[in-house]
Coordinates of C-alpha atoms in Angstrom, one line a residue:
Chain A
M1 CA -60.2 -74.0 -25.8
T2 CA -58.1 -71.1 -24.6
T3 CA -56.5 -70.6 -28.1
T4 CA -59.9 -70.2 -29.5
A5 CA -60.9 -67.8 -27.0
S6 CA -57.7 -65.7 -27.6
T7 CA -58.3 -65.8 -31.4
L8 CA -62.0 -64.7 -30.9
D9 CA -60.5 -61.8 -28.9
R10 CA -58.3 -60.7 -31.6
T11 CA -61.2 -60.5 -34.1
V12 CA -64.0 -59.4 -31.8
T13 CA -62.7 -56.6 -29.6
S14 CA -64.8 -54.2 -27.6
P15 CA -64.3 -50.4 -28.2
A16 CA -62.4 -50.2 -24.8
E17 CA -60.0 -52.9 -25.8
K18 CA -59.5 -51.3 -29.2
R19 CA -58.7 -48.0 -27.3
A20 CA -56.3 -49.8 -24.9
R21 CA -54.5 -51.3 -27.7
R22 CA -54.2 -48.1 -29.7
T23 CA -52.7 -46.2 -26.7
A24 CA -50.2 -49.1 -26.3
A25 CA -49.2 -48.8 -29.9
L26 CA -48.9 -45.1 -29.7
H27 CA -46.9 -45.4 -26.4
W28 CA -44.7 -47.9 -28.3
I29 CA -44.1 -45.4 -31.1
A30 CA -43.5 -42.5 -28.7
V31 CA -40.9 -44.3 -26.7
H32 CA -39.1 -45.6 -29.7
S33 CA -39.1 -42.2 -31.4
L34 CA -37.6 -40.8 -28.3
G35 CA -35.0 -43.6 -27.9
I36 CA -34.0 -42.9 -31.7
A37 CA -33.7 -39.2 -31.1
A38 CA -31.5 -40.0 -28.1
A39 CA -29.5 -42.4 -30.0
L40 CA -28.7 -39.8 -32.6
F41 CA -27.6 -37.4 -29.8
F42 CA -25.2 -40.0 -28.6
V43 CA -24.0 -41.5 -32.0
L44 CA -23.9 -38.4 -34.3
P45 CA -20.6 -37.0 -32.8
F46 CA -18.9 -40.3 -33.6
I47 CA -20.1 -40.3 -37.1
F48 CA -19.1 -36.8 -37.9
V49 CA -15.8 -37.3 -36.4
F50 CA -15.4 -40.4 -38.6
L51 CA -16.6 -38.8 -41.7
T52 CA -14.3 -35.9 -41.3
S53 CA -11.5 -38.2 -40.6
L54 CA -11.9 -39.5 -44.1
M55 CA -11.9 -35.9 -46.0
S56 CA -9.2 -34.3 -48.0
D57 CA -7.2 -31.7 -46.3
Q58 CA -9.0 -28.9 -48.3
Q59 CA -12.6 -30.4 -47.7
A60 CA -12.2 -30.6 -43.9
L61 CA -11.9 -26.9 -44.0
T62 CA -15.3 -26.5 -45.4
R63 CA -18.6 -27.0 -44.0
D64 CA -19.4 -30.4 -45.7
L65 CA -20.5 -33.1 -43.7
T66 CA -19.7 -36.1 -45.7
P67 CA -16.3 -36.6 -47.8
D68 CA -16.5 -36.4 -51.6
T69 CA -13.9 -39.1 -51.8
W70 CA -12.9 -41.3 -49.0
H71 CA -9.2 -40.6 -48.0
W72 CA -8.3 -43.9 -46.1
E73 CA -4.8 -43.0 -46.5
N74 CA -5.3 -40.3 -43.7
Y75 CA -4.8 -43.2 -41.1
T76 CA -1.6 -44.1 -42.5
R77 CA -0.6 -40.6 -42.5
V78 CA -1.5 -40.3 -38.9
F79 CA 1.0 -43.2 -38.1
D80 CA 3.6 -41.5 -40.1
T81 CA 3.4 -38.5 -37.8
P82 CA 6.7 -38.7 -35.7
G83 CA 6.0 -39.9 -32.2
F84 CA 2.6 -41.5 -32.8
L85 CA 4.0 -44.9 -32.5
T86 CA 5.9 -44.0 -29.4
W87 CA 2.8 -42.6 -27.8
W88 CA 0.9 -45.9 -28.5
R89 CA 3.6 -47.9 -27.0
N90 CA 3.8 -45.8 -24.0
S91 CA 0.0 -45.8 -23.5
L92 CA -0.1 -49.6 -23.7
L93 CA 3.0 -49.9 -21.3
Y94 CA 1.4 -47.5 -18.8
A95 CA -2.2 -49.1 -19.1
G96 CA -0.8 -52.7 -19.3
V97 CA 1.7 -52.6 -16.6
G98 CA -0.5 -50.4 -14.2
T99 CA -3.6 -52.5 -14.6
A100 CA -1.7 -55.8 -13.9
L101 CA -0.1 -54.0 -10.7
V102 CA -3.2 -52.5 -9.5
V103 CA -5.1 -55.9 -9.5
V104 CA -2.3 -57.9 -7.9
S105 CA -1.9 -55.2 -5.1
S106 CA -5.5 -54.4 -4.6
V107 CA -7.0 -57.8 -4.3
P108 CA -5.5 -58.8 -1.0
V109 CA -6.4 -55.5 0.4
A110 CA -10.0 -55.8 -0.8
Y111 CA -10.2 -59.3 0.5
A112 CA -9.0 -58.1 4.0
L113 CA -11.5 -55.4 4.1
A114 CA -14.4 -57.7 2.9
K115 CA -13.9 -60.6 4.8
F116 CA -11.6 -60.0 7.8
R117 CA -12.8 -58.8 11.1
F118 CA -10.3 -56.5 12.8
R119 CA -10.3 -53.2 14.8
G120 CA -10.0 -50.3 12.4
R121 CA -11.6 -51.8 9.3
H122 CA -14.3 -49.2 9.3
L123 CA -11.8 -46.5 9.5
S124 CA -9.6 -48.2 6.8
L125 CA -12.6 -48.4 4.5
L126 CA -13.4 -44.7 5.2
L127 CA -9.8 -43.8 4.3
V128 CA -9.9 -45.8 1.0
I129 CA -13.1 -44.0 0.1
S130 CA -11.6 -40.5 0.9
M131 CA -8.7 -41.3 -1.0
M132 CA -11.0 -42.1 -3.9
M133 CA -12.7 -39.0 -3.7
L134 CA -9.6 -36.9 -3.3
P135 CA -8.7 -34.7 -6.5
P136 CA -5.2 -35.7 -7.6
Q137 CA -4.2 -32.0 -7.8
V138 CA -4.5 -31.8 -3.9
V139 CA -1.2 -33.7 -3.3
I140 CA 0.4 -33.0 -6.6
I141 CA 3.0 -30.4 -5.7
P142 CA 4.9 -32.8 -3.0
M143 CA 4.4 -35.8 -5.3
Y144 CA 5.9 -34.0 -8.3
L145 CA 8.8 -32.8 -6.0
F146 CA 9.2 -36.4 -4.6
W147 CA 9.5 -38.1 -8.2
A148 CA 11.5 -35.4 -9.7
K149 CA 14.0 -34.2 -7.0
Q150 CA 14.2 -37.1 -4.8
M151 CA 14.0 -40.0 -7.3
D152 CA 14.9 -38.2 -10.3
L153 CA 12.4 -39.9 -12.5
S154 CA 10.7 -36.8 -14.3
G155 CA 10.3 -37.3 -18.1
T156 CA 9.9 -40.9 -17.4
L157 CA 6.6 -43.1 -17.2
W158 CA 7.8 -44.6 -13.8
P159 CA 6.2 -42.0 -11.5
L160 CA 2.9 -43.1 -13.3
I161 CA 3.6 -46.9 -12.9
I162 CA 5.2 -47.3 -9.7
P163 CA 2.3 -46.2 -7.4
M164 CA 0.2 -48.7 -9.0
A165 CA 2.0 -51.4 -7.1
F166 CA 0.5 -50.2 -3.9
G167 CA -3.2 -50.6 -4.5
D168 CA -5.7 -48.1 -6.0
A169 CA -8.4 -46.7 -3.9
F170 CA -11.3 -47.2 -6.4
A171 CA -10.0 -50.7 -7.4
I172 CA -10.0 -51.5 -3.8
F173 CA -13.5 -50.3 -3.2
L174 CA -15.0 -51.9 -6.3
L175 CA -13.4 -55.3 -5.5
R176 CA -14.4 -55.1 -1.9
Q177 CA -18.1 -54.4 -3.0
F178 CA -17.9 -57.3 -5.1
L179 CA -16.3 -59.8 -2.6
L180 CA -19.0 -59.1 -0.1
T181 CA -21.5 -60.8 -2.3
I182 CA -19.3 -64.1 -2.1
P183 CA -21.0 -66.1 0.8
N184 CA -18.6 -66.6 3.7
E185 CA -19.5 -70.2 3.9
Y186 CA -17.0 -70.9 1.1
I187 CA -14.3 -69.2 3.0
E188 CA -15.0 -70.9 6.2
A189 CA -15.2 -74.2 4.6
A190 CA -11.8 -73.8 3.2
R191 CA -10.4 -72.6 6.5
I192 CA -11.8 -75.7 8.3
D193 CA -10.3 -77.9 5.6
G194 CA -7.0 -76.3 6.9
C195 CA -6.3 -74.1 4.0
G196 CA -4.2 -71.2 4.7
E197 CA -5.5 -67.7 4.2
L198 CA -3.4 -66.9 1.1
R199 CA -4.4 -70.3 -0.5
T200 CA -8.0 -69.6 0.4
L201 CA -7.7 -66.3 -1.3
I202 CA -6.2 -67.8 -4.6
K203 CA -7.9 -71.1 -4.7
V204 CA -11.4 -70.3 -3.5
V205 CA -12.0 -66.8 -3.7
L206 CA -10.4 -65.7 -6.8
P207 CA -12.1 -68.1 -9.2
M208 CA -15.4 -66.7 -7.9
A209 CA -14.3 -63.2 -8.0
K210 CA -13.3 -63.2 -11.7
P211 CA -16.3 -60.9 -12.9
G212 CA -15.2 -58.4 -10.1
I213 CA -11.6 -58.6 -11.2
A214 CA -12.5 -58.1 -14.9
A215 CA -14.5 -55.0 -14.0
V216 CA -11.5 -53.5 -12.0
A217 CA -9.1 -54.5 -14.7
L218 CA -11.3 -52.6 -17.3
F219 CA -11.7 -49.7 -15.3
Q220 CA -8.0 -49.4 -14.5
F221 CA -6.9 -49.9 -18.1
F222 CA -9.2 -47.2 -19.3
Y223 CA -8.2 -44.9 -16.5
C224 CA -4.6 -45.2 -17.5
W225 CA -5.4 -44.9 -21.2
N226 CA -7.5 -41.9 -20.7
D227 CA -5.2 -40.2 -18.1
Y228 CA -4.0 -36.7 -19.1
F229 CA -3.0 -35.0 -15.9
G230 CA -0.5 -37.7 -14.8
P231 CA 1.4 -37.6 -18.2
Q232 CA 1.2 -33.9 -18.3
I233 CA 2.9 -33.5 -14.9
Y234 CA 5.6 -36.2 -15.2
A235 CA 6.1 -36.8 -19.0
S236 CA 5.6 -33.4 -20.7
E237 CA 9.2 -32.3 -20.9
N238 CA 10.2 -35.5 -22.8
P239 CA 8.1 -36.3 -26.0
G240 CA 9.7 -39.7 -25.8
A241 CA 7.6 -40.5 -22.8
W242 CA 4.2 -39.0 -23.9
T243 CA 1.2 -41.1 -23.9
L244 CA -1.5 -41.2 -26.7
S245 CA -3.9 -39.0 -24.4
Y246 CA -1.2 -36.3 -23.9
G247 CA 0.1 -36.5 -27.3
L248 CA -3.3 -36.2 -29.1
E249 CA -3.8 -32.6 -27.9
S250 CA -0.4 -31.5 -29.2
F251 CA -1.1 -33.5 -32.5
K252 CA -3.6 -30.7 -33.2
G253 CA -0.7 -28.2 -32.6
A254 CA 1.4 -29.9 -35.2
H255 CA -1.3 -30.1 -37.7
H256 CA -2.8 -26.7 -37.1
T257 CA -5.4 -26.8 -39.7
D258 CA -5.8 -30.3 -40.5
W259 CA -8.9 -31.3 -38.8
N260 CA -9.1 -34.5 -40.9
L261 CA -5.8 -35.9 -39.5
T262 CA -6.8 -34.6 -36.0
M263 CA -10.1 -36.5 -36.1
A264 CA -8.3 -39.6 -37.7
A265 CA -5.8 -39.5 -34.7
T266 CA -9.1 -39.0 -32.4
V267 CA -10.7 -42.3 -33.9
L268 CA -7.5 -44.0 -33.2
V269 CA -7.5 -43.1 -29.5
M270 CA -11.0 -44.0 -29.2
A271 CA -11.0 -47.3 -31.0
P272 CA -9.3 -49.6 -28.5
V273 CA -11.6 -48.4 -25.7
I274 CA -14.6 -49.2 -27.7
L275 CA -13.3 -52.5 -29.1
V276 CA -12.3 -53.6 -25.6
F277 CA -15.8 -52.6 -24.4
F278 CA -17.7 -54.6 -27.0
F279 CA -15.9 -57.7 -25.8
A280 CA -16.4 -56.9 -22.2
Q281 CA -19.7 -55.2 -21.8
K282 CA -21.0 -57.2 -19.1
A283 CA -18.2 -56.8 -16.8
F284 CA -18.1 -52.9 -17.3
V285 CA -21.8 -52.4 -16.6
E286 CA -21.5 -54.5 -13.6
G287 CA -18.8 -52.5 -12.3
V288 CA -20.8 -49.2 -12.6
T289 CA -23.7 -50.6 -10.8
L290 CA -21.7 -52.2 -8.0
T291 CA -19.9 -48.9 -7.2
G292 CA -23.0 -46.7 -7.9
V293 CA -25.6 -48.6 -5.6
K294 CA -25.7 -49.8 -2.2
G295 CA -23.0 -52.2 -0.8
Chain B
M1 CA -12.0 -73.8 18.5
S2 CA -9.6 -76.7 18.1
T3 CA -7.6 -75.7 21.3
D4 CA -7.4 -79.0 23.1
T5 CA -5.6 -79.0 26.3
L6 CA -4.1 -76.8 29.0
D7 CA -2.4 -74.7 26.3
G8 CA -5.9 -73.0 25.4
R9 CA -5.1 -69.6 26.4
H10 CA -1.7 -69.6 25.0
T11 CA -2.9 -70.8 21.5
L12 CA -5.7 -68.2 21.8
R13 CA -3.2 -65.4 22.2
S14 CA -0.8 -66.6 19.5
K15 CA -3.8 -66.9 17.1
R16 CA -4.8 -63.4 17.8
V17 CA -1.2 -62.2 17.0
R18 CA -1.2 -64.4 14.0
S19 CA -4.6 -62.9 12.7
A20 CA -3.3 -59.3 13.3
L21 CA -0.1 -60.0 11.4
R22 CA -2.2 -61.5 8.7
T23 CA -4.4 -58.5 8.4
V24 CA -1.3 -56.3 8.2
A25 CA 0.4 -58.5 5.6
F26 CA -3.0 -58.5 3.2
M27 CA -3.3 -54.8 3.8
S28 CA 0.4 -53.8 3.4
P29 CA 0.2 -52.7 -0.2
W30 CA -2.4 -50.1 0.7
L31 CA -0.8 -49.2 4.1
I32 CA 2.4 -48.3 2.2
G33 CA 0.4 -46.5 -0.6
F34 CA -1.7 -44.6 1.8
G35 CA 1.5 -43.4 3.7
V36 CA 3.5 -42.6 0.8
F37 CA 0.9 -41.3 -1.8
F38 CA -1.6 -39.7 0.7
A39 CA -0.6 -38.9 4.2
Y40 CA 3.0 -37.8 3.6
P41 CA 2.1 -35.5 0.5
L42 CA -1.0 -34.1 2.3
V43 CA 1.0 -33.1 5.3
S44 CA 3.7 -31.6 2.9
T45 CA 1.0 -29.6 1.0
L46 CA 0.0 -28.2 4.3
Y47 CA 3.7 -27.3 5.1
F48 CA 4.3 -25.7 1.6
S49 CA 1.2 -23.8 2.0
F50 CA 3.1 -21.7 4.6
M51 CA 6.5 -21.5 2.6
K52 CA 7.8 -19.5 -0.1
Y53 CA 9.1 -22.2 -2.7
D54 CA 9.9 -22.1 -6.2
G55 CA 11.7 -25.5 -6.5
L56 CA 15.1 -24.0 -7.1
N57 CA 15.8 -22.0 -3.8
P58 CA 15.3 -23.7 -0.6
P59 CA 11.9 -23.1 1.0
T60 CA 11.6 -20.2 3.3
W61 CA 8.9 -19.5 6.1
R62 CA 6.1 -17.2 4.8
G63 CA 3.5 -17.5 7.4
L64 CA 0.0 -16.8 6.1
D65 CA 1.2 -14.5 3.3
N66 CA 0.3 -17.4 0.7
W67 CA -3.1 -17.6 2.1
T68 CA -3.9 -13.8 2.0
Y69 CA -2.3 -13.7 -1.4
V70 CA -4.7 -16.3 -2.9
F71 CA -7.8 -15.1 -1.3
S72 CA -7.3 -11.4 -1.7
D73 CA -4.8 -10.6 -4.3
L74 CA -4.9 -13.4 -6.7
P75 CA -7.2 -12.2 -9.6
K76 CA -7.7 -15.7 -10.9
F77 CA -8.9 -17.3 -7.6
W78 CA -12.5 -16.1 -7.5
P79 CA -13.2 -16.8 -11.2
A80 CA -11.8 -20.3 -10.8
M81 CA -13.9 -20.7 -7.7
Q82 CA -17.0 -19.3 -9.5
N83 CA -16.5 -21.6 -12.5
T84 CA -15.8 -24.8 -10.3
L85 CA -19.2 -24.0 -8.4
W86 CA -21.1 -23.4 -11.6
L87 CA -19.9 -26.6 -12.9
A88 CA -21.0 -28.3 -9.7
V89 CA -24.4 -26.9 -10.0
V90 CA -25.4 -26.7 -13.7
M91 CA -23.3 -29.3 -15.2
V92 CA -24.3 -31.8 -12.3
A93 CA -28.0 -30.9 -12.6
C94 CA -28.0 -31.3 -16.4
R95 CA -26.4 -34.7 -16.0
V96 CA -28.5 -35.9 -13.4
V97 CA -31.7 -35.1 -15.0
F98 CA -30.7 -36.2 -18.5
G99 CA -29.4 -39.4 -17.0
L100 CA -32.5 -40.1 -15.2
G101 CA -34.5 -39.2 -18.3
V102 CA -32.4 -41.7 -20.5
G103 CA -32.5 -44.4 -17.7
M104 CA -36.2 -44.1 -17.6
L105 CA -36.5 -44.1 -21.3
I106 CA -34.3 -47.3 -21.7
T107 CA -36.7 -49.2 -19.1
K108 CA -39.5 -48.5 -21.4
I109 CA -38.2 -49.5 -24.6
K110 CA -39.1 -52.9 -25.6
T111 CA -37.6 -53.4 -29.0
G112 CA -33.7 -53.4 -29.4
A113 CA -33.3 -52.5 -25.8
G114 CA -29.7 -53.8 -25.8
V115 CA -28.7 -52.0 -28.9
F116 CA -30.0 -48.7 -27.5
R117 CA -28.4 -49.3 -24.2
T118 CA -24.9 -49.8 -25.9
L119 CA -25.3 -46.7 -28.2
F120 CA -26.3 -44.5 -25.1
Y121 CA -23.4 -45.8 -23.2
L122 CA -20.6 -45.5 -25.7
P123 CA -19.8 -41.9 -25.1
Y124 CA -18.9 -42.4 -21.5
L125 CA -16.1 -44.5 -22.5
A126 CA -14.7 -42.1 -25.1
P127 CA -11.3 -41.0 -23.7
P128 CA -11.8 -37.3 -22.5
V129 CA -9.0 -35.8 -24.6
A130 CA -10.4 -37.5 -27.7
A131 CA -14.1 -36.6 -26.7
T132 CA -13.0 -33.0 -26.2
L133 CA -11.0 -32.6 -29.4
A134 CA -14.1 -34.0 -31.2
F135 CA -16.5 -31.5 -29.5
V136 CA -14.1 -28.6 -30.2
F137 CA -14.4 -29.7 -33.8
L138 CA -18.0 -30.4 -33.9
L139 CA -18.9 -27.0 -32.1
N140 CA -16.4 -24.9 -33.9
P141 CA -18.0 -21.8 -35.2
G142 CA -16.5 -21.8 -38.7
T143 CA -16.9 -25.0 -40.0
G144 CA -18.4 -27.2 -37.3
P145 CA -21.3 -29.5 -38.3
V146 CA -23.3 -28.6 -35.2
N147 CA -23.6 -24.8 -36.2
S148 CA -24.0 -25.7 -39.8
L149 CA -27.2 -27.7 -38.7
L150 CA -28.3 -24.9 -36.4
E151 CA -28.0 -22.3 -39.1
A152 CA -29.8 -24.6 -41.7
V153 CA -32.9 -24.5 -39.4
G154 CA -32.5 -20.8 -38.6
I155 CA -31.3 -20.9 -34.9
P156 CA -28.5 -18.4 -34.3
A157 CA -25.4 -20.4 -33.7
P158 CA -23.2 -19.5 -30.7
S159 CA -19.4 -19.5 -30.8
W160 CA -19.2 -22.1 -28.0
F161 CA -15.7 -22.7 -26.8
N162 CA -14.6 -19.4 -28.3
D163 CA -17.2 -17.3 -26.4
A164 CA -16.9 -16.7 -22.6
A165 CA -20.5 -16.9 -22.2
W166 CA -20.8 -20.3 -24.1
A167 CA -17.7 -22.1 -23.0
K168 CA -19.1 -23.6 -19.9
P169 CA -22.4 -24.5 -21.6
A170 CA -20.3 -26.2 -24.3
L171 CA -18.6 -28.2 -21.6
T172 CA -22.0 -29.2 -20.2
V173 CA -23.1 -30.5 -23.5
L174 CA -20.0 -32.6 -23.7
A175 CA -20.5 -33.7 -20.0
V176 CA -24.2 -34.7 -20.8
W177 CA -23.1 -36.5 -23.8
G178 CA -21.0 -38.8 -21.7
V179 CA -24.1 -39.7 -19.2
G180 CA -23.9 -43.3 -19.7
D181 CA -22.5 -44.2 -16.1
L182 CA -25.5 -42.3 -14.5
M183 CA -28.0 -44.1 -17.0
V184 CA -26.6 -47.4 -15.8
I185 CA -27.0 -46.7 -12.2
F186 CA -30.6 -45.1 -12.7
M187 CA -31.5 -47.9 -14.7
A188 CA -30.5 -50.4 -12.1
A189 CA -32.5 -48.4 -9.3
L190 CA -35.6 -48.0 -11.5
L191 CA -35.8 -51.7 -12.0
D192 CA -35.7 -52.1 -8.4
V193 CA -38.9 -50.1 -7.7
P194 CA -41.6 -52.5 -6.4
K195 CA -44.3 -53.1 -9.3
E196 CA -47.1 -53.2 -6.7
Q197 CA -46.6 -49.7 -5.9
Y198 CA -47.2 -48.6 -9.4
E199 CA -50.3 -50.9 -9.6
A200 CA -51.7 -49.5 -6.5
A201 CA -51.1 -45.9 -7.8
E202 CA -52.7 -46.8 -11.0
L203 CA -55.8 -48.1 -9.2
D204 CA -56.1 -44.9 -7.4
G205 CA -56.1 -43.2 -10.7
A206 CA -52.7 -41.7 -10.4
S207 CA -51.5 -39.7 -13.5
A208 CA -48.2 -40.5 -15.1
W209 CA -46.5 -37.6 -13.4
Q210 CA -48.1 -38.6 -10.0
R211 CA -46.8 -41.8 -10.4
F212 CA -43.3 -40.4 -11.0
R213 CA -43.7 -37.9 -8.2
Y214 CA -45.1 -40.2 -5.5
V215 CA -43.7 -43.7 -6.4
T216 CA -40.7 -43.4 -8.6
L217 CA -38.9 -40.6 -6.9
P218 CA -39.2 -41.5 -3.3
N219 CA -37.9 -44.9 -4.1
I220 CA -34.8 -44.0 -6.1
S221 CA -33.9 -40.7 -4.1
P222 CA -31.0 -42.2 -2.4
I223 CA -29.5 -42.9 -5.8
V224 CA -30.3 -39.4 -6.9
L225 CA -28.6 -38.1 -3.9
F226 CA -25.6 -40.4 -4.7
A227 CA -25.5 -39.2 -8.2
V228 CA -25.5 -35.4 -7.1
V229 CA -23.0 -35.8 -4.5
T230 CA -20.6 -37.8 -6.5
G231 CA -21.0 -35.5 -9.4
I232 CA -20.2 -32.5 -7.3
I233 CA -17.1 -34.4 -6.0
G234 CA -16.3 -35.1 -9.7
A235 CA -16.6 -31.3 -10.4
M236 CA -14.0 -30.6 -7.9
Q237 CA -11.5 -32.7 -10.1
Y238 CA -12.6 -31.4 -13.3
Y239 CA -9.5 -30.8 -15.2
T240 CA -8.9 -32.5 -18.6
Q241 CA -11.9 -31.4 -20.6
P242 CA -11.7 -27.7 -19.9
I243 CA -7.8 -27.5 -20.3
V244 CA -8.0 -29.5 -23.6
A245 CA -10.9 -27.4 -24.9
A246 CA -9.2 -24.0 -24.0
K247 CA -5.9 -25.0 -25.6
V248 CA -7.2 -26.3 -28.8
A249 CA -10.0 -23.6 -29.2
S250 CA -7.6 -20.9 -28.4
G251 CA -4.8 -22.4 -30.8
V252 CA -2.0 -22.4 -28.4
M253 CA -0.8 -25.9 -28.3
G254 CA 1.2 -28.2 -26.1
G255 CA 4.6 -28.8 -27.2
S256 CA 4.9 -25.5 -29.1
G257 CA 7.1 -23.8 -26.4
Q258 CA 4.3 -21.2 -25.7
T259 CA 3.3 -21.0 -22.1
F260 CA -0.4 -21.6 -22.0
E261 CA -2.7 -19.6 -19.5
P262 CA -5.6 -21.8 -18.9
G263 CA -9.3 -20.5 -18.8
Y264 CA -9.8 -19.3 -22.5
P265 CA -11.8 -17.4 -23.2
D266 CA -11.3 -14.8 -20.4
D267 CA -11.0 -17.3 -17.5
S268 CA -14.4 -18.7 -18.3
T269 CA -13.1 -22.2 -18.1
L270 CA -10.7 -21.9 -15.5
T271 CA -11.2 -24.3 -12.6
L272 CA -9.7 -25.0 -9.2
P273 CA -7.6 -28.0 -10.2
Q274 CA -6.2 -26.0 -13.2
L275 CA -5.4 -23.2 -11.0
V276 CA -3.2 -25.5 -9.0
Y277 CA -1.4 -26.6 -12.0
N278 CA -1.0 -23.2 -13.3
L279 CA 0.6 -21.7 -10.1
G280 CA 2.6 -24.8 -9.4
F281 CA 4.0 -25.7 -12.9
G282 CA 3.4 -22.5 -14.8
R283 CA 4.6 -19.8 -12.1
F284 CA 6.7 -22.0 -9.8
D285 CA 4.7 -20.7 -6.9
Y286 CA 4.4 -23.8 -5.0
G287 CA 3.2 -22.1 -1.8
A288 CA 0.1 -20.6 -3.5
A289 CA -0.5 -23.7 -5.5
C290 CA -0.7 -25.6 -2.2
V291 CA -3.1 -23.1 -0.7
V292 CA -5.5 -23.8 -3.7
A293 CA -4.8 -27.4 -3.4
L294 CA -6.0 -27.3 0.4
V295 CA -9.2 -25.4 -0.6
L296 CA -9.9 -28.1 -3.1
F297 CA -9.2 -30.8 -0.4
A298 CA -11.6 -29.0 2.1
L299 CA -14.5 -28.9 -0.5
S300 CA -14.0 -32.5 -1.7
M301 CA -13.8 -33.9 1.9
A302 CA -16.9 -31.9 2.9
F303 CA -19.0 -33.6 0.1
T304 CA -17.4 -37.0 0.8
A305 CA -18.4 -36.7 4.4
L306 CA -22.0 -35.8 3.2
L307 CA -21.8 -39.0 1.0
M308 CA -21.0 -41.2 4.1
R309 CA -23.0 -39.2 6.8
R310 CA -25.7 -41.7 7.6
R311 CA -24.7 -44.9 9.2
G312 CA -23.7 -47.2 6.4
G313 CA -24.0 -44.1 4.3
L314 CA -25.1 -43.9 0.6
I315 CA -22.1 -46.2 -0.3
G316 CA -23.0 -48.7 2.4
S317 CA -20.6 -50.4 4.9
G318 CA -21.6 -53.7 3.8
D319 CA -22.8 -55.1 7.1

């Protein structure tokens, strides 16, 4: 019966319904046109960069928007640039080891802040958040002097990697926010069963915290991959210790006029980040909302 | 409590000691990190701000000279301060307004919402150096596609990163392009607004603007405030984009042996964090660099306090 009623509705419509339907259709069109306009704003830069990366050296100096012939060999030419492979290796080393160290050192701290009741936990959290908000330039002079003069490690990646073994404020905060969402009952049950605290963390909490850890790992990997200030401070004097982010800027220097090669290198620096994102979109978006909205 | 017999009190105390030790053990990575990478260097920064030190000769006491030098004799300090404040106001405002707009748009899109959301979000992920390089290219006055397009439709094209009046707006365009993080935050907040309130407003005959003004805004205002304050804190750390843009646009490149004076063109993109770098690592005036670093510290902590002012704060204490 209801089906016939709805088919009737579709054929015989009152003027009011017709108007409502037309407004809805116009609304749909307006929203999606705006969406397409916004999408163009967000995507066109990527497309122009990519198209330019395939132009010949001469054409890259013109106002052309699309390449006449597609010069895929530009990408191999980028890899032929002295240093480029070393920068890749250094970036992967910094981001890979850094991420592993941050996760291992931040998890127990976040767990304690989220689940232990102890005097000073509010103060500790306050200090973690303050550290998170602190511009790295505030402490850079003493830090540089410490690594360069006392430790004699300037020109290496160590001053960037070693601090990662002592927790990262943002990672601790994000993980804590995530761990708060895990019900205490699981942890209490484990304790009652005579599980030690470390075992509870590893056997009970960690499996449930996987999405949170994934988000932290992603953010940390991207932070290291994108870091420019750190490598500039500690590695700039030794090109053998440059990372992609730092090397990319000087790449334009070595290839003064070659926008095509520079854009090809730019694509190569962006590519891993975007690839990783497509495989781990959910974890990423979750992380942003977790740190952006209430605890 | 599983304390059985006479030993109750003793067990309780040893339990407390054990739980304290446990807390310290779990917190230890951060406790060490806090001391070595935060407390100690912060105190050192304060110490060096009263010293004359170039990294070669031993530091000597200089009293308040670094402070008076920075505030009254360093010609680059006030431009850097102005630029930082300009970015904190204009760039943050543009990002919040645009982020909210895109966040609202995405909640209205019915077809292909997932694809749109991904496309809007992608620029946020672009590595800052790569994104800046791309924008210097896209906005370059000679051959950049943006100016080609502008001229094609008859709009006079600015020189963007090469014009002191347009360099900060160009950086703002770059920052607005990477607004995906705010979009996600606003989207989550918008979806949390109770539907009944919209229905009630509609029954009362509220227009679209009135529904936005009296239903949407009050409901998401904590998130707007969060976005504004964290945006300002971010502006205090704004470093990579302006320095890369200035280097590439001016043609003075890293590794070429030339010393680079940041702020090109005409100090218009010089920010406080860059000034710290320039004073410390360009001029080896660690004392003055530490003074600027402390100014930066004071500003950042003031806004951080604002972020956490209410009990629970905007960030939430979690209980």
